Short mmCIF file of C-alpha atoms and ligand atoms in Angstrom, two decimals:
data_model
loop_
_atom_site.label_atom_id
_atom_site.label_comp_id
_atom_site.label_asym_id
_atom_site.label_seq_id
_atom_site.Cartn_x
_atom_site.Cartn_y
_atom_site.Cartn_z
CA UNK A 1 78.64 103.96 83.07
CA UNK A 2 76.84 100.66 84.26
CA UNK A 3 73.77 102.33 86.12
CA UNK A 4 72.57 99.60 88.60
CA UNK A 5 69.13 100.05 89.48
CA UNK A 6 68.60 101.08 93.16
CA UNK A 7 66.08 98.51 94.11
CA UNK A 8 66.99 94.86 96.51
CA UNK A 9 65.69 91.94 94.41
CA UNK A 10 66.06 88.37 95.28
CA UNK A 11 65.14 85.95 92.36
CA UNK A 12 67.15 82.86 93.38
CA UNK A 13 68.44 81.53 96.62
CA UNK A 14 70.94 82.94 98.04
CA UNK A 15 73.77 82.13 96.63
CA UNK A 16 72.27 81.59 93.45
CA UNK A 17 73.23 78.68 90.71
CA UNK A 18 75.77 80.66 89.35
CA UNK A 19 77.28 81.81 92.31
CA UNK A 20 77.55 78.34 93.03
CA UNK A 21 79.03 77.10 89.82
CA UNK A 22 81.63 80.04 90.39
CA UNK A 23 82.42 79.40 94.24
CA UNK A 24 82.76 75.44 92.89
CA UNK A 25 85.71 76.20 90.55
CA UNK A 26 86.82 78.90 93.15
CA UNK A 27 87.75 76.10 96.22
CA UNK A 28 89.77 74.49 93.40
CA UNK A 29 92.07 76.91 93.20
CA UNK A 30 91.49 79.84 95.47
CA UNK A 31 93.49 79.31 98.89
CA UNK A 32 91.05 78.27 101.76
CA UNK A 33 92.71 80.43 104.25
CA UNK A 34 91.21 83.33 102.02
CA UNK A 35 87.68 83.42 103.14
CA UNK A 36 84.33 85.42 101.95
CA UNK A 37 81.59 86.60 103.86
CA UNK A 38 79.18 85.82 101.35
CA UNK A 39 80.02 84.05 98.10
CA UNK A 40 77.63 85.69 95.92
CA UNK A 41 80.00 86.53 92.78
CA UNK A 42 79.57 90.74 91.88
CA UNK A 43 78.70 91.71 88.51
CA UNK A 44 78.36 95.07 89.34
CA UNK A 45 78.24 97.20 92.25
CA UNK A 46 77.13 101.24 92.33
CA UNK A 47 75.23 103.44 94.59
CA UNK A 48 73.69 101.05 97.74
CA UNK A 49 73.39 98.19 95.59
CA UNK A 50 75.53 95.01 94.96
CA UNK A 51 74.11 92.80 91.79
CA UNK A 52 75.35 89.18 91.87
CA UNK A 53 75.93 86.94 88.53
CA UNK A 54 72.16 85.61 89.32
CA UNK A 55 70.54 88.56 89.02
CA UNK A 56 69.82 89.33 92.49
CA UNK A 57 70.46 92.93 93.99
CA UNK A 58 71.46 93.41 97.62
CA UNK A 59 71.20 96.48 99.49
CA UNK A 60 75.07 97.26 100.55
CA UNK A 61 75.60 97.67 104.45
CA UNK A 62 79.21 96.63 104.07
CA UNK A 63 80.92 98.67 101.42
CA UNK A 64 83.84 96.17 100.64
CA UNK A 65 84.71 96.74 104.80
CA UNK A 66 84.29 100.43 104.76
CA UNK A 67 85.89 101.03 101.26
CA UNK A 68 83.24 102.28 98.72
CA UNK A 69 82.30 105.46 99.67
CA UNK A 70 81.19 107.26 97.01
CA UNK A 71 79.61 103.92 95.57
CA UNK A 72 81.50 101.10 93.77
CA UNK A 73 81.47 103.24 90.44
CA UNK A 74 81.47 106.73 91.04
CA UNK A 75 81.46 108.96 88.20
CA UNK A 76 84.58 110.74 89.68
CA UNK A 77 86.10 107.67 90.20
CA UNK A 78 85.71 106.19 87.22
CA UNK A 79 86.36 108.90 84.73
CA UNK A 80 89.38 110.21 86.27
CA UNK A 81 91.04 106.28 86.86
CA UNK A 82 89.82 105.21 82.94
CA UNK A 83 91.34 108.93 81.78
CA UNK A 84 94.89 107.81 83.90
CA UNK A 85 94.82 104.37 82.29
CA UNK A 86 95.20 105.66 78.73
CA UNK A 87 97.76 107.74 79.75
CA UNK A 88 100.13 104.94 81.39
CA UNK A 89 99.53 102.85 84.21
CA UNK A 90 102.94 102.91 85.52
CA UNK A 91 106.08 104.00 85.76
CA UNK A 92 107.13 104.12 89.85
CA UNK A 93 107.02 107.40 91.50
CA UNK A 94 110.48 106.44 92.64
CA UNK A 95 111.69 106.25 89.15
CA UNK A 96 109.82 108.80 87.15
CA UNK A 97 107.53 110.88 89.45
CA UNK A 98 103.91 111.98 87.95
CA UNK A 99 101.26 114.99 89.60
CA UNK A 100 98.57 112.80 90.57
CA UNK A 101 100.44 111.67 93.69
CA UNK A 102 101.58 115.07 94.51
CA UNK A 103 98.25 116.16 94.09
CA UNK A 104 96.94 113.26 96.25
CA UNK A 105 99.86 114.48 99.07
CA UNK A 106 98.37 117.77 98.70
CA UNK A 107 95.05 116.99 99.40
CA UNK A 108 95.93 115.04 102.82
CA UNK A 109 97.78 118.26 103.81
CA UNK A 110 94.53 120.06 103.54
CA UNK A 111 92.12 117.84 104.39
CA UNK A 112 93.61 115.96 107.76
CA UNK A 113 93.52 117.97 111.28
CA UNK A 114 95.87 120.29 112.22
CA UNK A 115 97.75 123.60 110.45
CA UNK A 116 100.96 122.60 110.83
CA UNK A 117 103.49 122.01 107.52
CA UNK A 118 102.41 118.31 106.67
CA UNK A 119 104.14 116.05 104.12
CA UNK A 120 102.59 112.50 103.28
CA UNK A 121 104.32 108.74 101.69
CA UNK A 122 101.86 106.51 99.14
CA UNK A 123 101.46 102.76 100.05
CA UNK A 124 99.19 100.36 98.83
CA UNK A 125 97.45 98.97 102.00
CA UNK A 126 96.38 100.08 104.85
CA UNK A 127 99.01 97.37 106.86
CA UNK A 128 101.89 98.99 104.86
CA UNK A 129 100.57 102.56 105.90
CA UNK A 130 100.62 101.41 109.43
CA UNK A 131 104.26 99.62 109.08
CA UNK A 132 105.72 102.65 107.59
CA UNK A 133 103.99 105.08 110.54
CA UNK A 134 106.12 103.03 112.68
CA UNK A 135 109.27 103.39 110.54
CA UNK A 136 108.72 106.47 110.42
CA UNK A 137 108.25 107.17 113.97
CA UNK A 138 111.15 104.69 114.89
CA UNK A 139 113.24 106.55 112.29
CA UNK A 140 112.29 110.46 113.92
CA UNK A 141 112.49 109.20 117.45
CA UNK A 142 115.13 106.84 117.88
CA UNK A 143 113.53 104.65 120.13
CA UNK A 144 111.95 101.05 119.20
CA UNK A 145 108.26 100.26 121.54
CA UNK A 146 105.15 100.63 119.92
CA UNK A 147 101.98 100.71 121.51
CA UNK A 148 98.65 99.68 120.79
CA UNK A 149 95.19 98.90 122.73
CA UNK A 150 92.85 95.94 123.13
CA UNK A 151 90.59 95.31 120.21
CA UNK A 152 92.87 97.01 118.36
CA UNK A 153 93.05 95.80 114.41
CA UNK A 154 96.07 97.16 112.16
CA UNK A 155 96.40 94.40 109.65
CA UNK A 156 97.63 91.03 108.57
CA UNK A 157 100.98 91.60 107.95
CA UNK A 158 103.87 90.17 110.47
CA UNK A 159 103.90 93.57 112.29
CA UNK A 160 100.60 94.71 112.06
CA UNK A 161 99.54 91.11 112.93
CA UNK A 162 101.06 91.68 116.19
CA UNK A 163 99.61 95.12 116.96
CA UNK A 164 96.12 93.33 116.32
CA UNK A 165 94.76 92.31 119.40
CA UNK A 166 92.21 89.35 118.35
CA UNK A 167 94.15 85.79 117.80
CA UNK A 168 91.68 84.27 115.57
CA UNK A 169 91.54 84.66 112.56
CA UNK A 170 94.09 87.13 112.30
CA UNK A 171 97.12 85.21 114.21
CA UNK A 172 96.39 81.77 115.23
CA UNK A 173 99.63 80.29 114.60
CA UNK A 174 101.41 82.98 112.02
CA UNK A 175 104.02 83.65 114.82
CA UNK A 176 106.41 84.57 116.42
CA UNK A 177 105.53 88.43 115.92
CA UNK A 178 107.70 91.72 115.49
CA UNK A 179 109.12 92.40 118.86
CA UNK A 180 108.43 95.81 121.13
CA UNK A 181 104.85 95.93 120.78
CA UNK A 182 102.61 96.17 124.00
CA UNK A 183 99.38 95.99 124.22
CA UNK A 184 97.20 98.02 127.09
CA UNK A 185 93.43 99.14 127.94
CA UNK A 186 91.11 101.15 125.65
CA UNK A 187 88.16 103.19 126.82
CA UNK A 188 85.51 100.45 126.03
CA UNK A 189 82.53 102.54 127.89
CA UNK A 190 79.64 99.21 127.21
CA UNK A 191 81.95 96.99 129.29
CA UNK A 192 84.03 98.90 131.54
CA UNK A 193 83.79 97.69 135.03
CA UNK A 194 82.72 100.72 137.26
CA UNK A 195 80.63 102.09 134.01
CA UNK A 196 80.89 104.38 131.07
CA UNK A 197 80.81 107.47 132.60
CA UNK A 198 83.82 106.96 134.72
CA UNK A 199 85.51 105.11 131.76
CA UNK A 200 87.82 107.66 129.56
CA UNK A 201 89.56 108.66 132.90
CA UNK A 202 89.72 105.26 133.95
CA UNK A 203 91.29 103.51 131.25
CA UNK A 204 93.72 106.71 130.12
CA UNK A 205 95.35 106.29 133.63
CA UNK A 206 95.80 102.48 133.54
CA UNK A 207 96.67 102.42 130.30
CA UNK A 208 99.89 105.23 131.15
CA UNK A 209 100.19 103.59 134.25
CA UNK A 210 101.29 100.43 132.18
CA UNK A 211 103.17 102.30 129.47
CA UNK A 212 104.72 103.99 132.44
CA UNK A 213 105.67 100.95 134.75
CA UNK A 214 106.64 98.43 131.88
CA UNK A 215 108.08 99.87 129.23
CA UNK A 216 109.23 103.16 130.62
CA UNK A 217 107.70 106.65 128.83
CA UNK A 218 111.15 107.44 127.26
CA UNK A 219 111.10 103.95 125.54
CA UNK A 220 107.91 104.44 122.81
CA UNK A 221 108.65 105.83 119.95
CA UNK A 222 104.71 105.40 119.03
CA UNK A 223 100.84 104.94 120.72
CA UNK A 224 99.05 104.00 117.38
CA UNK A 225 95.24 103.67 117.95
CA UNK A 226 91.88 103.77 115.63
CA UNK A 227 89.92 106.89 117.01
CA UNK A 228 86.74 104.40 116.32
CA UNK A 229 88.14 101.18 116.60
CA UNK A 230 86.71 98.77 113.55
CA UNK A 231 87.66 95.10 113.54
CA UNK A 232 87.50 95.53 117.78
CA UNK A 233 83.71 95.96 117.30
CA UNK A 234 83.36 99.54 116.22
CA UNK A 235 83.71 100.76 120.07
CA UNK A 236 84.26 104.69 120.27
CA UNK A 237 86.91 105.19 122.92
CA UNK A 238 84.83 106.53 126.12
CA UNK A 239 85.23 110.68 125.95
CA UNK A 240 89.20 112.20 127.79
CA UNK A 241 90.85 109.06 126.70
CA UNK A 242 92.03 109.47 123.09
CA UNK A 243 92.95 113.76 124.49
CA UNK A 244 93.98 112.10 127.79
CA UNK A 245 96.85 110.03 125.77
CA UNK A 246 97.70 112.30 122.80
CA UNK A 247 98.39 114.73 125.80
CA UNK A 248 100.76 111.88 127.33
CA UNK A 249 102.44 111.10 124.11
CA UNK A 250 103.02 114.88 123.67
CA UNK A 251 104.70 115.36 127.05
CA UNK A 252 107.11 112.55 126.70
CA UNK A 253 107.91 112.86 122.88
CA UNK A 254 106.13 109.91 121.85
CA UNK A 255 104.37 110.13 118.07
CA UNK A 256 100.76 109.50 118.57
CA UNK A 257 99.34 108.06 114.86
CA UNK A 258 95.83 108.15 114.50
CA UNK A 259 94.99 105.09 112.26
CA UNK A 260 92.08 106.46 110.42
CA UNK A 261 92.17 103.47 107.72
CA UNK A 262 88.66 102.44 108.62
CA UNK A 263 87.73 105.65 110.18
CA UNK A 264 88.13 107.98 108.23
CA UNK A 265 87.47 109.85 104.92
CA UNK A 266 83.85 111.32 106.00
CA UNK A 267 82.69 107.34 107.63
CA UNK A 268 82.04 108.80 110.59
CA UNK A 269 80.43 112.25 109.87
CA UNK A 270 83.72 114.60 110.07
CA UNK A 271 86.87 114.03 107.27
CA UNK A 272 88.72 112.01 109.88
CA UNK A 273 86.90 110.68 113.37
CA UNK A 274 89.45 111.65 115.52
CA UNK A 275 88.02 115.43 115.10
CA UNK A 276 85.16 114.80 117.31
CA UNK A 277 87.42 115.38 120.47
CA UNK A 278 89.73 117.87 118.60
CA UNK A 279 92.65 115.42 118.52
CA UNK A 280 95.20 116.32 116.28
CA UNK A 281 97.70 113.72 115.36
CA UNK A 282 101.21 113.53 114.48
CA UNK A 283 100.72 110.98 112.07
CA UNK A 284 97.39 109.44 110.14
CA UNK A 285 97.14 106.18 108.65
CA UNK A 286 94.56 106.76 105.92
CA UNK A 287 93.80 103.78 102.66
CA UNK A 288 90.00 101.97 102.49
CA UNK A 289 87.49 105.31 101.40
CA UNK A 290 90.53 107.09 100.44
CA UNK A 291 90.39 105.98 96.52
CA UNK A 292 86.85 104.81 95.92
CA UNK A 293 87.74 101.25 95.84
CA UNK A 294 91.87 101.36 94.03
CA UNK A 295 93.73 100.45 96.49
CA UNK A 296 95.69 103.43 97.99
CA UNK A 297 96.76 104.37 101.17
CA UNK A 298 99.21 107.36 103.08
CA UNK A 299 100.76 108.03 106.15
CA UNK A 300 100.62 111.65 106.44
CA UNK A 301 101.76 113.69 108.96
CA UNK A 302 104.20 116.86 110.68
CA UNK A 303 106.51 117.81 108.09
CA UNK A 304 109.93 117.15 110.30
CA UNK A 305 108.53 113.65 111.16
CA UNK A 306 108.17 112.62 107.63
CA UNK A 307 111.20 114.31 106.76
CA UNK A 308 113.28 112.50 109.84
CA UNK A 309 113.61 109.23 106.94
CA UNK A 310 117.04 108.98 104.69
CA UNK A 311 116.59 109.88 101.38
CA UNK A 312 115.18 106.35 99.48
CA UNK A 313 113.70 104.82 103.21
CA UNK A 314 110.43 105.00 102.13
CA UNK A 315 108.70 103.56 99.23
CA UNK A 316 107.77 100.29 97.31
CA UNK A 317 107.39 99.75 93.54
CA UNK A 318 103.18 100.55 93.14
CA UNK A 319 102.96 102.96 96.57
CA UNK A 320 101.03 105.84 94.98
CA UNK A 321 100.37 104.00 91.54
CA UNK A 322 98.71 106.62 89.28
CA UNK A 323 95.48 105.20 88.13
CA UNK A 324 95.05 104.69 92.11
CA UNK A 325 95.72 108.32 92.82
CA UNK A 326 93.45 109.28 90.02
CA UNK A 327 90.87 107.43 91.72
CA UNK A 328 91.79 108.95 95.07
CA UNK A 329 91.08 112.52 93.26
CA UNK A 330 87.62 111.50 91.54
CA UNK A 331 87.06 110.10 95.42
CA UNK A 332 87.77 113.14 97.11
CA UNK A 333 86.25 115.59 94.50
CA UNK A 334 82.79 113.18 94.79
CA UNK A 335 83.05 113.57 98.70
CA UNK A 336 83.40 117.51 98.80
CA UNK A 337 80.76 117.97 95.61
CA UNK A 338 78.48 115.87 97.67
CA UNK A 339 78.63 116.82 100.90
CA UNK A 340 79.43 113.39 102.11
CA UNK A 341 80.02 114.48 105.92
CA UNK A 342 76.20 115.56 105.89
CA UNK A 343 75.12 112.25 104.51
CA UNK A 344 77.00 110.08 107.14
CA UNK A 345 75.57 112.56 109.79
CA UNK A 346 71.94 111.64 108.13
CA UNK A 347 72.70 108.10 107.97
CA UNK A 348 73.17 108.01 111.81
CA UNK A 349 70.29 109.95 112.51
CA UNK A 350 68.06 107.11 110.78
CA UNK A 351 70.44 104.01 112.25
CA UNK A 352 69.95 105.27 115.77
CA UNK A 353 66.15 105.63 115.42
CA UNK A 354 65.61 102.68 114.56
CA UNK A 355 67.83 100.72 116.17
CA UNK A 356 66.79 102.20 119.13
CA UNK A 357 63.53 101.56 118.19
CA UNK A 358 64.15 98.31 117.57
CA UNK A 359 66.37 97.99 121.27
CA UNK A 360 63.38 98.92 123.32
CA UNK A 361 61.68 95.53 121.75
CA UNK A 362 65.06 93.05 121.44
CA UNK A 363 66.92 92.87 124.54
CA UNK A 364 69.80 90.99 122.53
CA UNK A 365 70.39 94.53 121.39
CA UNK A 366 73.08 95.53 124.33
CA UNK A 367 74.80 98.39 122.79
CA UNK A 368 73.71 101.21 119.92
CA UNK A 369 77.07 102.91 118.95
CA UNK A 370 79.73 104.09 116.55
CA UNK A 371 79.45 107.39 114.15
CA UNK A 372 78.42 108.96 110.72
CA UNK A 373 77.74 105.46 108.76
CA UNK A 374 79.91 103.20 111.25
CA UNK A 375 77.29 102.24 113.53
CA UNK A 376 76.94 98.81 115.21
CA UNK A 377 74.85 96.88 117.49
CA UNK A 378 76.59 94.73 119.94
CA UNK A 379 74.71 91.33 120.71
CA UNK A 380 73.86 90.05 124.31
CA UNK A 381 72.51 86.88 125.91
CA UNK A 382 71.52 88.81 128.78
CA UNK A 383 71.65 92.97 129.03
CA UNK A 384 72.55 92.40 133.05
CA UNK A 385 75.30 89.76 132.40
CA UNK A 386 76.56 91.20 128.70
CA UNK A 387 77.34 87.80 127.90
CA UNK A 388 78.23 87.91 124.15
CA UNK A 389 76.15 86.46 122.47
CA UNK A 390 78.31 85.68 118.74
CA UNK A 391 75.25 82.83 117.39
CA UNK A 392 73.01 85.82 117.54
CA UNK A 393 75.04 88.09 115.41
CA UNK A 394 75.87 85.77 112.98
CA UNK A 395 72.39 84.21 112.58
CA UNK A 396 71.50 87.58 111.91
CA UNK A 397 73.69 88.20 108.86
CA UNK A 398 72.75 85.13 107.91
CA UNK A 399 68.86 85.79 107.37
CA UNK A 400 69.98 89.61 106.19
CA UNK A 401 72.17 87.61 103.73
CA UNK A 402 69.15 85.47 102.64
CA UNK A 403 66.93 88.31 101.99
CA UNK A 404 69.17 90.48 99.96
CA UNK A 405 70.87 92.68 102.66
CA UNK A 406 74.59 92.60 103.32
CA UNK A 407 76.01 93.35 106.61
CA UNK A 408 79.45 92.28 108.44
CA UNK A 409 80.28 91.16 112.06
CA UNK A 410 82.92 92.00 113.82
CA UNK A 411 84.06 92.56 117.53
CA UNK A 412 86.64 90.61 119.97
CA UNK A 413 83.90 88.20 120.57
CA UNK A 414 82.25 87.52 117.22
CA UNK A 415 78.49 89.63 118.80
CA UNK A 416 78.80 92.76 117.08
CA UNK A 417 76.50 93.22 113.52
CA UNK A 418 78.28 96.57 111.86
CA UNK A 419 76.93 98.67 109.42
CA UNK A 420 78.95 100.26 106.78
CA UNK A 421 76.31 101.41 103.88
CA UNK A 422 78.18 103.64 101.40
CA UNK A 423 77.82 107.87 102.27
CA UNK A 424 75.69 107.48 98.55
CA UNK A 425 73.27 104.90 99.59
CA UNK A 426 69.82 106.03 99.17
CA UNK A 427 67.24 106.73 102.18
CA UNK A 428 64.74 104.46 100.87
CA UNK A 429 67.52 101.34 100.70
CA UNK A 430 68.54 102.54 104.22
CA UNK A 431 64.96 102.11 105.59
CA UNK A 432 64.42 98.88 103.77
CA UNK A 433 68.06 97.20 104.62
CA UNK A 434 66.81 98.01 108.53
CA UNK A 435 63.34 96.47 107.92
CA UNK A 436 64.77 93.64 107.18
CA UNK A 437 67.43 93.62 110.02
CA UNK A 438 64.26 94.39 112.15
CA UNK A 439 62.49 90.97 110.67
CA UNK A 440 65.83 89.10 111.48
CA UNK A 441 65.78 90.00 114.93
CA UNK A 442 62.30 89.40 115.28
CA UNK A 443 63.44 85.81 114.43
CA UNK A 444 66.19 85.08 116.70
C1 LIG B 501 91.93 100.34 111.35
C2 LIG B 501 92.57 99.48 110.31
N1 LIG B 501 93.89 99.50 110.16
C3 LIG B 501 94.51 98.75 109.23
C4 LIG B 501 93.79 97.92 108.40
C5 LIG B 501 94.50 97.10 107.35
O1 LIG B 501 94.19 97.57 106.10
P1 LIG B 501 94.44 96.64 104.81
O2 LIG B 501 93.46 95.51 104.90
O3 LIG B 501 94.19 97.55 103.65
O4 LIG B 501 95.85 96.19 104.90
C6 LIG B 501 92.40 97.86 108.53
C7 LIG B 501 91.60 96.95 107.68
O5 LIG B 501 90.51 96.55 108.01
C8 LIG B 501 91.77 98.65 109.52
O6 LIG B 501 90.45 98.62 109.68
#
């Protein structure tokens, strides 16, 4: 096992010669539309650190976008995926079937909400796990709308594209999209009109009120939503929505999917976020933490949904590849052995003091939120006026970048710094990654 020391160390700028060298030969042949946050080149990656091919370390807020967990190279991980990979690394569960992805199907029966009979389908990426919940409910409910919320983010591919809500980068000029998706209002409590408190009532009835008047109830054969939505700018629906519409989809026989791909997996404290309110959903969208860093990903859900699919409807030649469920297993296994709800929970407890902290001095600080280790700050020009305030949050990564920390943005409006530190990361990194977020504010 490569043991990388837990300790942020900057010895070159950042990105360092050979970063450069690397990113050099990488524009000549890497497609521009893929782009990197940082193009600091990994040469290993464990615990809360990331070292580049310069030597320097940086303290990990970002976790490959909410991926890593358990760390980049958990023991679990790593042993059980390396112990697959001598045994084969293939043969397609739809041709010769193999235990680790019944194993994997077993574990999402225990581990997401609810007691009912649950069966699950292996995909590869979070936007197939997402397409497929809508096959699937399509397939179980005969009917064709699909409905999503603002800031919403389900993926990149043609359908999931169109169930994102922001146009740049995601769709600007990709179209036209998959018909029979319709977009209405989410519970965004920092910028709803007559306040937060009044907000999960607010926006629940508007939002049905649309459903209602322009696609007609008895239309939707699926409300998909992210119980913390990510890309959107980690906003936690404002409390009654998310039970306000699962009640809605109930009554009118609508499949309500909770897509926990960024969510869940202990991120925000609990196995999957949308326990906080008790929501129990008829299908989850789970990939991201799931494996450790293999990609992997499920839809998982009631037993005579899943089952509603012909025989052969669902699949795809690697959904559920072995040395991914193996990974998945050494994942899960690292998150129950160490407690990894508790450390999210912990993680929290020291964002939101110091952030707060750190509020009372910065005024460009507008909004604290999100759960577990999913927190974010969203950036103002003025707290009164809310105006975004997008230079701010990305100057900010910028000097984090240049000292050695990592963080993301995100949000509709490009103002929202998130924080997604893998559940392993140490308390002293923690500390240190916010000291230095703390000096980068103190220079805007
Ligand atoms: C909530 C949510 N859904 C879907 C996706 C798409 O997942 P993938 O990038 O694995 O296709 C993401 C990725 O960020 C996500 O955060």
């Amino acid at each position: 096992m490569n043991a990388v020391p837990q300790e942020r160390r900057v010895v070159t700028a950042i990105p360092g010669p050979k970063s450069q060298e690397l990113q050099a030969r990488r524009l000549d042949t890497v497609a521009g539309g893929v782009g990197s946050t940082l193009p600091v080149f990994t040469k290993r990656a464990g615990g809360g650190i990331i070292e580049d091919v310069d030597g320097n370390r940086l303290i990990d807020f970002g976790s490959g976008i909410a991926v890593t967990s358990v760390g980049a190279s958990a023991e679990a991980v790593v042993r059980r995926a390396a112990a697959q990979l001598q045994d084969f690394t293939h043969t397609c569960f739809m041709v010769t079937p193999y235990e680790g992805y019944v194993e994997v199907c077993e574990a999402l029966a225990e581990l997401t909400p609810g007691d009912h009979a649950k069966k699950s389908a292996l995909f590869n990426s979070g936007a197939e796990a997402v397409e497929n919940a809508v096959k699937i409910a399509r397939s179980y409910t005969k009917r064709q709308a699909v409905v999503v919320f603002d800031h919403g983010y389900h993926g990149r591919t043609n359908l999931t594209m169109g169930m994102t809500a922001k146009n740049m980068p995601y769709k600007q000029g990709f179209g036209p999209f998959a018909p029979e998706v319709y977009r209405v209002p989410v519970a965004y409590g920092y910028r709803w009109p007559t306040g937060a408190e009044n907000c999960g009532p607010e926006a629940a009835a508007q939002a049905i009120d649309n459903i209602t008047k322009q696609i007609g109830a008895e239309n939707v054969a699926a409300i998909v939503i992210e119980p913390v939505l990510g890309e959107g700018g980690f906003i936690e629906p404002a409390k009654g929505f998310l039970p306000a519409i699962v009640k809605f989809a109930n009554d009118n026989g609508i499949v309500f999917v909770a897509d926990e791909i960024q969510a869940g997996f202990c991120r925000t404290g609990q196995w999957f976020a949308c326990e906080d309110e008790g929501i129990v959903p008829d299908l989850i969208t789970t990939a991201k933490g799931i494996a450790g860093g293999l990609p992997l990903a499920a839809v998982t859900g009631r037993a005579e949904i899943m089952d509603s699919v012909h025989g052969g409807g669902l699949g795809g030649t690697y959904g559920g590849n072995p040395v991914a469920c193996a990974g998945a297993l050494g994942a899960i296994e690292t998150m129950k052995e160490l407690d990894l709800n508790g450390k999210a929970k912990r993680i929290e407890e020291v964002m939101k003091a110091r952030l707060t902290a750190m509020q009372e001095k910065f005024p460009a600080i507008g909004d604290i939120r999100g759960r577990g280790a999913m927190i974010a700050i969203e950036l103002v020009k003025d707290p009164v006026t809310k105006e975004p305030y997008a230079e701010a949050a990305a100057a900010l990564a910028k000097y984090c970048h240049n000292e050695g920390v990592l963080v993301l943005t995100c949000g509709t409006y490009g103002n929202v710094l998130r924080f997604l530190p893998p559940l392993v990361i140490g308390e002293d990194l923690l500390n240190e990654g916010l000291d230095v977020i703390e000096a980068a504010l103190a220079q805007i």
